[in-house]
Coordinates of C-alpha atoms and ligand atoms in Angstrom, one line a residue:
M185 CA 3.5 -27.0 -3.4
S186 CA 6.1 -25.4 -1.4
P187 CA 5.8 -25.6 2.4
I188 CA 7.3 -22.2 2.6
K189 CA 4.8 -19.7 1.1
L190 CA 5.9 -16.1 1.5
G191 CA 3.3 -14.8 -0.9
R192 CA 3.8 -11.8 -3.2
A193 CA 5.1 -8.9 -1.2
G194 CA 5.5 -6.5 -4.0
R195 CA 2.7 -5.1 -6.1
D196 CA 2.9 -4.0 -9.8
G197 CA 6.3 -5.4 -10.2
L198 CA 7.9 -3.0 -7.5
P199 CA 10.7 -4.5 -5.4
A200 CA 9.7 -5.7 -2.0
V201 CA 11.0 -7.3 1.1
V202 CA 9.5 -10.2 3.1
G203 CA 10.0 -10.6 6.8
A204 CA 9.3 -14.0 8.1
F205 CA 8.7 -14.7 11.8
A206 CA 9.2 -17.9 13.5
P207 CA 9.1 -19.4 17.1
S208 CA 12.5 -19.7 18.6
W209 CA 12.1 -23.6 18.7
L210 CA 12.4 -23.6 15.0
V211 CA 16.0 -22.5 15.1
E212 CA 18.6 -25.2 15.6
P213 CA 20.8 -24.7 18.8
P214 CA 24.3 -23.8 18.2
D215 CA 27.1 -26.4 18.3
G216 CA 28.3 -27.3 21.8
V217 CA 24.8 -27.3 23.4
D218 CA 24.2 -30.2 25.7
P219 CA 22.2 -32.7 23.4
T220 CA 20.5 -34.2 26.5
N221 CA 19.1 -30.9 27.5
P222 CA 15.3 -31.6 27.8
K223 CA 14.3 -28.3 26.4
H224 CA 16.4 -28.9 23.2
L225 CA 15.2 -32.4 23.0
A226 CA 11.5 -31.3 23.0
E227 CA 12.3 -28.7 20.4
L228 CA 14.0 -31.2 18.2
E229 CA 10.9 -33.4 18.5
R230 CA 8.7 -30.5 17.3
R231 CA 11.2 -29.6 14.4
K232 CA 11.1 -33.3 13.3
K233 CA 7.3 -33.1 12.8
L234 CA 7.7 -30.3 10.2
P235 CA 8.7 -30.9 6.5
P236 CA 12.6 -30.7 6.3
A237 CA 12.6 -27.8 4.0
V238 CA 10.9 -25.6 6.5
V239 CA 13.5 -26.3 9.1
Q240 CA 16.2 -25.8 6.6
W241 CA 14.7 -22.6 5.6
Y242 CA 14.9 -21.1 9.1
N243 CA 18.4 -22.6 9.5
P244 CA 20.3 -21.5 6.5
T245 CA 24.1 -22.2 6.2
A246 CA 26.8 -20.8 4.1
E247 CA 26.3 -23.6 1.6
K248 CA 22.5 -23.3 1.4
C249 CA 20.7 -20.0 1.8
C250 CA 17.0 -19.5 2.4
R251 CA 16.3 -19.0 -1.3
A252 CA 18.4 -22.1 -2.3
V253 CA 16.3 -24.2 0.1
T254 CA 13.1 -23.0 -1.6
M255 CA 14.3 -23.4 -5.1
Q256 CA 15.8 -26.9 -4.5
H257 CA 12.4 -27.9 -2.8
D258 CA 10.6 -26.7 -5.9
G259 CA 13.0 -28.6 -8.1
E260 CA 14.3 -25.3 -9.7
A261 CA 18.0 -24.5 -10.3
F262 CA 19.6 -22.1 -7.8
I263 CA 21.3 -19.2 -9.4
P264 CA 23.1 -17.1 -6.7
R265 CA 22.0 -13.4 -6.5
P266 CA 23.7 -10.9 -4.4
G267 CA 21.6 -9.9 -1.4
C268 CA 18.9 -12.4 -2.0
C269 CA 18.3 -13.2 1.6
V270 CA 19.3 -12.3 5.2
P271 CA 21.6 -13.3 6.9
I272 CA 23.7 -15.6 4.5
C273 CA 23.7 -13.6 1.2
E274 CA 23.2 -10.2 2.9
P275 CA 24.9 -10.3 6.3
D276 CA 24.1 -6.6 7.1
G277 CA 20.6 -6.9 6.2
F278 CA 19.4 -7.4 9.7
A279 CA 20.2 -3.9 10.7
A280 CA 17.8 -2.5 8.1
Y281 CA 15.2 -5.2 8.9
L282 CA 15.4 -4.5 12.7
A283 CA 15.2 -0.7 12.0
E284 CA 11.9 -1.4 9.9
T285 CA 10.5 -3.5 12.8
A286 CA 11.4 -0.9 15.5
K287 CA 9.5 1.7 13.4
W288 CA 6.4 -0.5 13.7
V289 CA 6.9 -1.2 17.5
Q290 CA 7.1 2.7 17.9
F291 CA 4.0 3.0 15.7
F292 CA 2.0 0.7 17.8
D293 CA 3.2 2.1 21.1
A294 CA 2.2 5.5 20.0
K295 CA -1.2 4.1 19.0
Q296 CA -1.8 2.8 22.5
Q297 CA -0.7 6.1 24.1
T298 CA -3.0 8.4 22.0
A299 CA -6.0 5.9 22.1
A300 CA -8.1 8.6 23.9
E301 CA -9.7 10.8 21.2
P302 CA -9.1 14.6 21.5
R303 CA -12.2 16.4 22.8
I304 CA -13.3 19.0 20.4
R305 CA -16.9 20.1 19.8
S306 CA -18.7 20.9 16.5
D307 CA -19.2 24.6 15.7
G308 CA -22.3 23.6 13.8
T309 CA -20.9 24.3 10.3
F310 CA -21.2 20.5 9.4
Y311 CA -23.5 17.7 10.5
A312 CA -22.2 14.6 12.4
F313 CA -22.0 11.6 10.0
Q314 CA -24.3 8.7 9.7
K315 CA -22.9 5.3 9.1
P316 CA -22.9 5.1 5.4
M317 CA -21.2 8.6 5.1
K318 CA -18.6 7.5 7.7
E319 CA -17.8 4.5 5.5
S320 CA -17.6 6.6 2.5
M321 CA -15.4 9.2 4.2
E322 CA -13.1 6.4 5.4
Q323 CA -12.6 5.0 1.9
M324 CA -12.1 8.5 0.5
L325 CA -9.5 9.2 3.1
D326 CA -7.8 5.9 2.6
R327 CA -7.6 6.5 -1.2
W328 CA -6.3 10.0 -0.4
R329 CA -3.4 8.7 1.7
H330 CA -2.5 6.0 -0.8
R331 CA -2.4 8.7 -3.6
I332 CA -0.3 11.2 -1.7
W333 CA 2.0 8.7 -0.1
A334 CA 2.7 7.3 -3.6
Q335 CA 4.0 10.8 -4.4
I336 CA 6.3 11.4 -1.5
R337 CA 7.5 8.2 -0.1
T338 CA 11.3 7.5 -0.5
R339 CA 11.1 3.8 -1.0
P340 CA 8.2 2.0 -2.7
E341 CA 7.8 -0.7 -0.1
E342 CA 7.0 1.8 2.7
P343 CA 3.4 1.4 3.6
C344 CA 1.1 4.4 3.7
E345 CA 0.6 3.7 7.4
Y346 CA 3.9 5.6 7.9
F347 CA 2.1 8.7 6.4
L348 CA -1.3 8.6 7.9
P349 CA -1.7 5.7 10.3
R350 CA -5.1 4.1 10.6
H351 CA -5.8 5.4 14.1
I352 CA -5.4 8.9 13.0
L353 CA -7.5 8.3 9.9
N354 CA -10.2 6.8 12.1
S355 CA -10.0 9.9 14.4
I356 CA -10.5 12.2 11.4
V357 CA -13.4 10.2 10.1
N358 CA -15.1 10.3 13.6
K359 CA -14.4 13.8 14.0
A360 CA -14.6 15.1 10.5
H361 CA -17.5 17.5 11.1
V362 CA -15.7 19.4 13.6
C363 CA -12.7 20.1 11.2
T364 CA -13.7 23.4 10.1
S365 CA -10.2 24.8 10.0
V366 CA -6.7 23.6 9.6
E367 CA -6.0 24.1 13.3
R368 CA -9.0 22.0 14.2
L369 CA -7.9 19.3 11.9
K370 CA -4.6 19.3 13.6
T371 CA -6.1 19.0 16.9
V372 CA -8.2 16.0 15.8
A373 CA -5.2 14.4 14.1
A374 CA -3.2 15.1 17.3
D375 CA 0.0 13.0 16.7
W376 CA 0.1 13.2 12.9
D377 CA 3.7 13.7 11.8
Y378 CA 2.8 15.2 8.6
A379 CA 0.3 17.7 9.9
D380 CA 2.6 20.7 9.1
T381 CA 3.6 19.6 5.7
H382 CA 0.2 18.0 4.5
G383 CA -2.4 19.4 6.9
Q384 CA -3.6 22.0 4.5
L385 CA -3.8 19.6 1.7
L386 CA -5.8 17.2 3.7
F387 CA -8.0 20.1 5.0
D388 CA -8.8 21.2 1.6
Y389 CA -9.6 17.6 0.5
L390 CA -11.7 17.1 3.6
N391 CA -13.5 20.4 3.3
E392 CA -14.5 19.6 -0.2
A393 CA -16.0 16.3 0.9
L394 CA -17.7 17.8 3.9
T395 CA -19.4 20.5 1.8
G396 CA -20.8 17.9 -0.3
F397 CA -22.0 15.7 2.5
S398 CA -23.5 18.7 4.3
Q399 CA -25.3 19.6 1.0
I400 CA -27.0 16.2 1.1
F401 CA -28.1 16.5 4.6
K402 CA -29.7 19.9 3.9
E403 CA -31.4 18.5 0.8
R404 CA -32.6 15.6 2.8
A405 CA -33.8 17.7 5.6
A406 CA -35.7 19.8 3.2
A407 CA -37.3 16.8 1.5
D408 CA -38.2 15.1 4.8
G409 CA -39.6 18.0 6.5
P410 CA -38.6 19.6 9.9
S411 CA -38.6 16.5 12.1
S412 CA -36.1 14.6 10.0
E413 CA -32.9 15.7 11.7
S414 CA -33.2 13.1 14.5
E415 CA -33.8 10.3 12.0
A416 CA -31.0 8.0 12.1
E417 CA -31.1 5.4 9.3
E418 CA -32.1 5.4 5.7
D419 CA -35.7 5.2 4.9
T420 CA -35.5 7.8 2.1
P421 CA -35.6 5.9 -1.2
G422 CA -32.1 5.8 -2.8
V423 CA -33.2 7.4 -6.0
Q424 CA -35.0 10.2 -4.5
L425 CA -32.0 11.1 -2.5
L426 CA -29.7 10.8 -5.6
E427 CA -31.8 13.1 -7.8
K428 CA -31.2 15.6 -5.2
T429 CA -27.5 15.1 -4.8
T430 CA -25.6 18.0 -6.1
L431 CA -23.3 18.1 -9.1
A432 CA -20.3 19.0 -6.9
V433 CA -20.8 15.8 -4.9
L434 CA -21.0 13.8 -7.9
H435 CA -17.9 15.3 -9.4
S436 CA -16.0 14.7 -6.3
F437 CA -17.1 11.0 -6.3
C438 CA -16.3 10.6 -10.0
R439 CA -12.8 11.8 -9.3
E440 CA -12.3 9.5 -6.2
F441 CA -13.6 6.4 -7.9
N442 CA -12.2 7.1 -11.3
L443 CA -15.5 7.3 -12.9
P444 CA -16.4 9.3 -16.1
K445 CA -18.0 12.6 -15.4
S446 CA -20.1 12.3 -18.5
G447 CA -21.5 9.5 -20.7
N448 CA -23.1 6.6 -19.0
K449 CA -24.9 8.0 -16.0
S450 CA -26.2 4.7 -14.6
V451 CA -22.6 3.7 -13.9
V452 CA -22.0 6.8 -11.9
V453 CA -25.4 6.5 -10.1
N454 CA -24.9 2.9 -9.2
R455 CA -21.4 3.4 -7.7
V456 CA -22.6 6.5 -5.7
A457 CA -25.7 4.5 -4.4
Q458 CA -23.3 1.8 -3.4
Y459 CA -21.5 4.1 -1.2
F460 CA -24.3 6.3 0.2
I461 CA -27.1 3.7 0.5
S462 CA -26.2 0.9 2.7
Ligands
ZN168 ZN1 20.3 -16.1 -0.5

């Protein structure tokens, strides 16, 4: 087994880039550094405890690039390939890599700055979600962002976090019931870069789901009687709830979870039950 396991970065055969981070002591000091320097001696001792291939991998040379180290370690023939690794085979690769890293740093900085959720109140159109519905909504939005991002991203390796970051997605899930207009959605998704280009699309999607959820609330309230609104968790039998679930909701779920809209009903019912009844 190779000591350097980078995993499979790409999916479905798509090209991918791996970024490997390592502590500074793994990197050998440049020539001319005082060999008796205690810090370097201590670092040398630490490197000695690692498999030599790992140390070589993080200290590639013109004769032996990172990939050559891995292949040799695995007993495979090394066939040079242009741009196979940074910095030996692709000396300019660091710039692109650093730009990518900077994007993430920016992303996490922004996340901290906007941690406080915007204050906006429900206008009473939709009910606040209960836990299983929040989870369903989270999964639906996650699928939505993957689907839309796959259509618009410029490079396949760009994660959908660039499109709809998780912290914004969570804000939308938590405040979905107040999103009764595109403007309200934009307030909830305050720093969403794609609000102007994709706000309407997301609103339409959200609105459809909310209408379905709201229908469930109404039908449950009708089934449970007037005191049911304050009831927090499920004690309605799942089957009873499902019998009352509207066709529109089922259709929306079928589409989300790639289920047939006709045919084997038990498959659909089981999957829906899984998402609604915790
Ligand atoms: Zn290489």
